[in-house]
C-alpha cells in the first residue's frame, strides 16, 4: 500500500490502520497472536497501529512494546497512535468505580507517560483524545496537548468519538491543528456521514479513521432487516468485482475518503479489507449501497 497523508497537517500513514480496540482482557495470553497479526499487517503494507491506554486492560500496549523491545519490528518503520480519555472500571484501574471520561491535563500527562513506557518508545506519532469530558478545564486540556507536541512526546494530535461541536470547541483552544478523527462508520452505521461529522472532518482537510469497517462482522452475519438488505446488495457487487463482500464494504468507505480501522483478529478478514484497495467502486454503485443501508436518500 502506498502511504498517504492523513491530512494537510498530518503525517503519512498506511491507507488502512490496524487497531487493538477488540482485544479485551484475554489479550495478556495472546502475545504470539499479536506478533503474527502485526507481521501480516506489515506484509500487506499496513504499518500504522492504533492503541489506547484501556485496550486489553492496558496489556495491548505492553505486548506491542515487547515486540519492539525484542526487535521483531523497527520502531522507525511503524506509525503508532494511542489515546486516553475513556476510563473504565477494571482490575488495573482500582480507582475507577464508574465508567467516565477524563480529559484533564493531569490524566493526559500521566496516561502518555505510561503509554510511552509500555510501548517502549519515546514518542507517539499521533495522540488522540477519546471523548471530551464536559467538566474538565478545556484550556488546561489544550495546553497539555500542546506541551506534548512541544516536548516531542507526541508528533500530532487527533480526537476520537467527538461530536462536530466538541471537535470545533477543542480546535478553538488549540494553536496547532487536530489531524484526524477516529469514529465508527460502516454500511450498517452511517450516522457520522448523516450528522455532519464526516463533512466537518473534510472541511478541516482531514481523513476520518473509520472503526468497525465491516460492522463487527454483522455485514456477513447480521440478521436484522437492514443487514440482510445491505448484504444482498454487497453480494451483487462482490460478483461484479470478483471479491469478498467485506472487500466491497471497505471499498465503500475508501471511496468516501475514510481510512478503514481494522479490528478483527481473523487473517482472512484482514486480507479482505486490504483487498478493498484494488476495487475502483463505481459512483452509482456507491450510492446503491448507501440507499440499501438507508432505505432511501433525500431528494
Short mmCIF file of C-alpha atoms in Angstrom, two decimals:
data_model
loop_
_atom_site.label_atom_id
_atom_site.label_comp_id
_atom_site.label_asym_id
_atom_site.label_seq_id
_atom_site.Cartn_x
_atom_site.Cartn_y
_atom_site.Cartn_z
CA UNK A 1 0.00 0.00 0.00
CA UNK A 2 1.26 3.46 -0.90
CA UNK A 3 1.44 5.72 2.17
CA UNK A 4 -0.84 8.76 2.25
CA UNK A 5 -1.08 11.97 4.24
CA UNK A 6 -3.67 11.81 7.00
CA UNK A 7 -4.49 15.43 6.32
CA UNK A 8 -2.94 18.77 5.46
CA UNK A 9 -1.16 18.84 8.81
CA UNK A 10 -0.96 15.12 9.45
CA UNK A 11 1.83 12.57 8.95
CA UNK A 12 1.98 9.89 6.30
CA UNK A 13 0.23 6.66 7.27
CA UNK A 14 -0.82 3.44 5.58
CA UNK A 15 -4.29 3.84 3.99
CA UNK A 16 -5.60 1.13 6.30
CA UNK A 17 -4.87 1.09 10.04
CA UNK A 18 -4.89 -1.86 12.44
CA UNK A 19 -6.48 -1.12 15.81
CA UNK A 20 -6.49 -3.17 19.01
CA UNK A 21 -9.93 -2.00 20.14
CA UNK A 22 -11.36 -5.54 20.04
CA UNK A 23 -8.59 -7.03 22.18
CA UNK A 24 -10.07 -7.50 25.62
CA UNK A 25 -8.85 -8.90 28.94
CA UNK A 26 -7.72 -12.17 27.35
CA UNK A 27 -5.09 -10.21 25.41
CA UNK A 28 -2.48 -11.00 28.07
CA UNK A 29 -2.23 -14.56 26.72
CA UNK A 30 -2.01 -13.56 23.06
CA UNK A 31 1.48 -12.13 22.55
CA UNK A 32 2.23 -14.75 19.90
CA UNK A 33 -1.03 -13.90 18.12
CA UNK A 34 -0.16 -10.20 18.22
CA UNK A 35 3.22 -10.80 16.60
CA UNK A 36 1.53 -12.86 13.88
CA UNK A 37 -1.07 -10.16 13.20
CA UNK A 38 1.45 -7.32 13.16
CA UNK A 39 3.63 -9.33 10.76
CA UNK A 40 0.63 -9.94 8.48
CA UNK A 41 -0.24 -6.25 8.50
CA UNK A 42 3.30 -5.26 7.58
CA UNK A 43 3.29 -7.87 4.81
CA UNK A 44 0.11 -6.23 3.44
CA UNK A 45 1.62 -2.75 3.67
CA UNK A 46 -0.21 -1.71 6.84
CA UNK A 47 2.37 -0.06 9.10
CA UNK A 48 0.02 2.10 11.21
CA UNK A 49 -1.28 0.75 14.53
CA UNK A 50 -3.90 2.23 16.84
CA UNK A 51 -3.69 1.74 20.61
CA UNK A 52 -5.35 3.17 23.74
CA UNK A 53 -4.48 3.10 27.41
CA UNK A 54 -7.53 0.85 28.02
CA UNK A 55 -7.22 -1.78 25.27
CA UNK A 56 -6.81 -5.25 26.73
CA UNK A 57 -6.73 -3.71 30.22
CA UNK A 58 -3.63 -1.81 29.09
CA UNK A 59 -1.88 -5.06 28.12
CA UNK A 60 -2.04 -4.41 24.36
CA UNK A 61 0.40 -1.52 24.59
CA UNK A 62 2.69 -3.58 26.78
CA UNK A 63 2.69 -6.57 24.41
CA UNK A 64 3.35 -4.33 21.44
CA UNK A 65 6.22 -2.74 23.33
CA UNK A 66 7.67 -6.19 23.96
CA UNK A 67 7.71 -6.80 20.20
CA UNK A 68 9.64 -3.56 19.71
CA UNK A 69 11.99 -4.45 22.57
CA UNK A 70 12.83 -7.84 21.10
CA UNK A 71 13.36 -6.10 17.74
CA UNK A 72 10.59 -8.03 15.97
CA UNK A 73 9.93 -4.72 14.17
CA UNK A 74 11.84 -1.48 13.84
CA UNK A 75 10.18 1.46 15.57
CA UNK A 76 11.04 3.77 12.67
CA UNK A 77 9.06 1.53 10.30
CA UNK A 78 5.88 1.95 12.36
CA UNK A 79 3.32 4.73 12.84
CA UNK A 80 1.81 4.47 16.33
CA UNK A 81 -1.41 6.01 17.62
CA UNK A 82 -2.58 5.87 21.21
CA UNK A 83 -5.31 7.65 23.13
CA UNK A 84 -6.80 8.35 26.54
CA UNK A 85 -9.96 9.89 27.91
CA UNK A 86 -12.33 6.97 28.38
CA UNK A 87 -11.93 5.39 31.82
CA UNK A 88 -13.50 2.00 32.58
CA UNK A 89 -13.58 0.07 35.89
CA UNK A 90 -11.27 -2.94 35.96
CA UNK A 91 -8.61 -4.74 37.98
CA UNK A 92 -5.92 -2.48 36.51
CA UNK A 93 -7.92 0.64 37.44
CA UNK A 94 -8.70 0.28 41.17
CA UNK A 95 -9.50 3.99 41.49
CA UNK A 96 -12.19 3.85 38.77
CA UNK A 97 -15.60 2.89 40.15
CA UNK A 98 -17.77 4.12 37.26
CA UNK A 99 -17.25 4.42 33.51
CA UNK A 100 -16.49 8.05 32.74
CA UNK A 101 -14.40 10.47 30.68
CA UNK A 102 -11.33 12.25 31.98
CA UNK A 103 -9.58 14.68 29.66
CA UNK A 104 -7.91 16.66 32.41
CA UNK A 105 -4.31 17.80 31.92
CA UNK A 106 -3.19 15.58 34.79
CA UNK A 107 -4.76 12.46 33.31
CA UNK A 108 -3.40 13.18 29.83
CA UNK A 109 0.14 13.66 31.14
CA UNK A 110 0.03 10.52 33.28
CA UNK A 111 -1.53 8.40 30.53
CA UNK A 112 1.01 9.46 27.91
CA UNK A 113 3.96 8.68 30.20
CA UNK A 114 2.50 5.23 30.89
CA UNK A 115 1.84 4.58 27.19
CA UNK A 116 5.38 5.58 26.21
CA UNK A 117 6.77 3.20 28.83
CA UNK A 118 4.51 0.32 27.83
CA UNK A 119 5.09 0.81 24.09
CA UNK A 120 8.86 1.03 24.63
CA UNK A 121 9.14 4.23 22.62
CA UNK A 122 9.98 7.84 23.31
CA UNK A 123 7.30 9.35 21.06
CA UNK A 124 3.75 8.74 19.83
CA UNK A 125 3.10 9.61 16.19
CA UNK A 126 -0.49 10.64 16.88
CA UNK A 127 -2.03 11.03 20.33
CA UNK A 128 -5.84 11.09 20.33
CA UNK A 129 -8.23 12.37 22.96
CA UNK A 130 -11.01 9.79 23.35
CA UNK A 131 -14.33 11.58 24.03
CA UNK A 132 -14.47 15.01 25.65
CA UNK A 133 -15.04 15.40 29.37
CA UNK A 134 -17.60 18.22 29.77
CA UNK A 135 -16.36 19.12 33.26
CA UNK A 136 -12.63 19.28 32.51
CA UNK A 137 -10.93 22.66 32.18
CA UNK A 138 -10.64 22.82 28.40
CA UNK A 139 -7.95 25.48 28.40
CA UNK A 140 -5.75 23.27 30.60
CA UNK A 141 -6.55 20.28 28.36
CA UNK A 142 -5.42 22.19 25.26
CA UNK A 143 -2.24 23.39 26.99
CA UNK A 144 -1.41 19.79 27.99
CA UNK A 145 -1.86 18.66 24.38
CA UNK A 146 0.33 21.50 23.08
CA UNK A 147 3.00 20.60 25.62
CA UNK A 148 3.05 17.02 24.33
CA UNK A 149 3.86 18.37 20.89
CA UNK A 150 6.47 20.81 22.17
CA UNK A 151 8.22 18.09 24.16
CA UNK A 152 8.24 15.68 21.22
CA UNK A 153 6.33 13.03 23.16
CA UNK A 154 3.59 13.31 20.54
CA UNK A 155 4.06 14.47 16.97
CA UNK A 156 0.40 15.14 16.13
CA UNK A 157 -2.93 15.39 17.96
CA UNK A 158 -6.22 13.73 16.99
CA UNK A 159 -9.62 13.08 18.54
CA UNK A 160 -11.91 10.09 18.87
CA UNK A 161 -15.68 9.92 19.22
CA UNK A 162 -16.26 13.69 19.29
CA UNK A 163 -19.41 15.40 18.06
CA UNK A 164 -18.95 18.17 15.49
CA UNK A 165 -19.42 20.81 18.20
CA UNK A 166 -16.94 19.12 20.55
CA UNK A 167 -14.41 18.94 17.72
CA UNK A 168 -14.91 22.65 16.96
CA UNK A 169 -14.70 23.52 20.66
CA UNK A 170 -11.36 21.82 21.24
CA UNK A 171 -9.95 23.17 17.96
CA UNK A 172 -10.80 26.70 19.09
CA UNK A 173 -8.46 26.29 22.09
CA UNK A 174 -5.61 24.72 20.11
CA UNK A 175 -2.79 26.61 18.38
CA UNK A 176 -1.87 23.57 16.28
CA UNK A 177 -4.30 21.63 14.07
CA UNK A 178 -6.08 18.43 15.00
CA UNK A 179 -5.07 15.92 12.31
CA UNK A 180 -7.70 13.16 12.40
CA UNK A 181 -10.93 11.90 13.96
CA UNK A 182 -11.47 8.26 14.97
CA UNK A 183 -15.16 7.28 14.82
CA UNK A 184 -17.41 4.37 13.93
CA UNK A 185 -18.55 4.33 10.32
CA UNK A 186 -19.73 1.47 8.13
CA UNK A 187 -22.66 0.49 5.92
CA UNK A 188 -24.72 -0.50 8.96
CA UNK A 189 -23.88 2.67 10.88
CA UNK A 190 -23.79 5.76 8.66
CA UNK A 191 -24.58 8.24 11.46
CA UNK A 192 -21.18 10.00 11.13
CA UNK A 193 -21.97 10.62 7.46
CA UNK A 194 -25.54 11.71 8.15
CA UNK A 195 -24.93 14.02 11.16
CA UNK A 196 -22.18 16.14 9.62
CA UNK A 197 -19.14 14.60 11.35
CA UNK A 198 -17.60 13.41 8.08
CA UNK A 199 -18.34 16.75 6.40
CA UNK A 200 -16.64 18.68 9.20
CA UNK A 201 -13.61 16.38 9.11
CA UNK A 202 -13.27 17.04 5.38
CA UNK A 203 -13.76 20.77 5.94
CA UNK A 204 -10.71 20.63 8.21
CA UNK A 205 -8.75 18.82 5.43
CA UNK A 206 -8.53 15.55 7.33
CA UNK A 207 -9.40 11.93 6.66
CA UNK A 208 -11.70 10.10 9.09
CA UNK A 209 -10.50 6.88 10.73
CA UNK A 210 -13.45 4.52 10.33
CA UNK A 211 -13.59 1.87 13.05
CA UNK A 212 -15.68 -1.30 12.62
CA UNK A 213 -15.47 -1.05 8.79
CA UNK A 214 -17.40 -4.31 8.37
CA UNK A 215 -19.70 -3.63 11.33
CA UNK A 216 -18.07 -6.11 13.73
CA UNK A 217 -18.89 -8.97 11.39
CA UNK A 218 -22.56 -8.02 11.05
CA UNK A 219 -22.03 -7.31 7.34
CA UNK A 220 -21.66 -11.09 6.95
CA UNK A 221 -23.80 -12.47 9.76
CA UNK A 222 -26.35 -9.81 10.78
CA UNK A 223 -29.98 -10.96 10.71
CA UNK A 224 -31.89 -7.69 11.07
CA UNK A 225 -33.68 -6.21 8.06
CA UNK A 226 -31.01 -3.58 7.34
CA UNK A 227 -28.12 -6.06 7.49
CA UNK A 228 -29.92 -8.51 5.20
CA UNK A 229 -30.75 -5.76 2.70
CA UNK A 230 -27.18 -4.42 2.64
CA UNK A 231 -25.68 -7.91 2.38
CA UNK A 232 -27.86 -8.74 -0.63
CA UNK A 233 -26.58 -5.65 -2.44
CA UNK A 234 -22.98 -6.37 -1.38
CA UNK A 235 -23.28 -9.87 -2.81
CA UNK A 236 -24.29 -8.41 -6.18
CA UNK A 237 -21.23 -6.19 -6.27
CA UNK A 238 -18.94 -8.91 -4.92
CA UNK A 239 -19.78 -10.89 -8.05
CA UNK A 240 -19.31 -7.84 -10.26
CA UNK A 241 -15.84 -7.06 -8.86
CA UNK A 242 -14.93 -10.71 -8.13
CA UNK A 243 -14.09 -10.08 -4.46
CA UNK A 244 -15.43 -10.86 -0.99
CA UNK A 245 -18.42 -8.85 0.25
CA UNK A 246 -16.27 -7.45 3.08
CA UNK A 247 -13.89 -6.03 0.48
CA UNK A 248 -16.79 -4.19 -1.17
CA UNK A 249 -17.96 -2.86 2.21
CA UNK A 250 -14.49 -1.48 2.89
CA UNK A 251 -14.24 -0.07 -0.65
CA UNK A 252 -17.41 1.93 0.11
CA UNK A 253 -15.56 3.64 2.97
CA UNK A 254 -12.42 4.21 0.92
CA UNK A 255 -14.50 5.88 -1.82
CA UNK A 256 -15.73 8.27 0.89
CA UNK A 257 -12.14 9.19 1.77
CA UNK A 258 -12.07 7.26 5.06
CA UNK A 259 -9.28 5.01 6.33
CA UNK A 260 -10.65 1.64 7.45
CA UNK A 261 -9.57 0.90 11.03
CA UNK A 262 -9.31 -2.89 11.14
CA UNK A 263 -10.11 -4.59 14.45
CA UNK A 264 -10.56 -8.28 13.59
CA UNK A 265 -8.05 -10.95 14.63
CA UNK A 266 -9.06 -13.18 11.69
CA UNK A 267 -6.40 -13.30 8.96
CA UNK A 268 -8.82 -13.68 6.05
CA UNK A 269 -10.92 -10.73 7.16
CA UNK A 270 -7.78 -8.56 7.40
CA UNK A 271 -6.91 -9.64 3.87
CA UNK A 272 -10.45 -8.91 2.69
CA UNK A 273 -10.17 -5.31 3.87
CA UNK A 274 -6.71 -4.94 2.33
CA UNK A 275 -8.14 -6.23 -0.98
CA UNK A 276 -10.61 -3.32 -0.98
CA UNK A 277 -7.86 -1.01 -2.21
CA UNK A 278 -7.84 -2.88 -5.53
CA UNK A 279 -11.50 -2.01 -6.16
CA UNK A 280 -12.48 1.11 -8.09
CA UNK A 281 -16.07 1.25 -6.85
CA UNK A 282 -18.36 2.93 -9.37
CA UNK A 283 -20.12 6.19 -8.49
CA UNK A 284 -23.63 4.75 -8.75
CA UNK A 285 -22.51 1.50 -7.13
CA UNK A 286 -21.54 3.57 -4.07
CA UNK A 287 -25.00 5.13 -3.98
CA UNK A 288 -26.78 1.82 -4.44
CA UNK A 289 -25.04 0.59 -1.29
CA UNK A 290 -25.84 3.80 0.58
CA UNK A 291 -29.52 3.52 -0.43
CA UNK A 292 -29.54 -0.15 0.64
CA UNK A 293 -28.33 1.00 4.06
CA UNK A 294 -30.66 3.98 4.50
CA UNK A 295 -33.65 2.73 2.57
CA UNK A 296 -33.69 5.97 0.58
CA UNK A 297 -31.83 9.27 0.29
CA UNK A 298 -33.41 12.75 0.27
CA UNK A 299 -34.27 14.41 -3.00
#
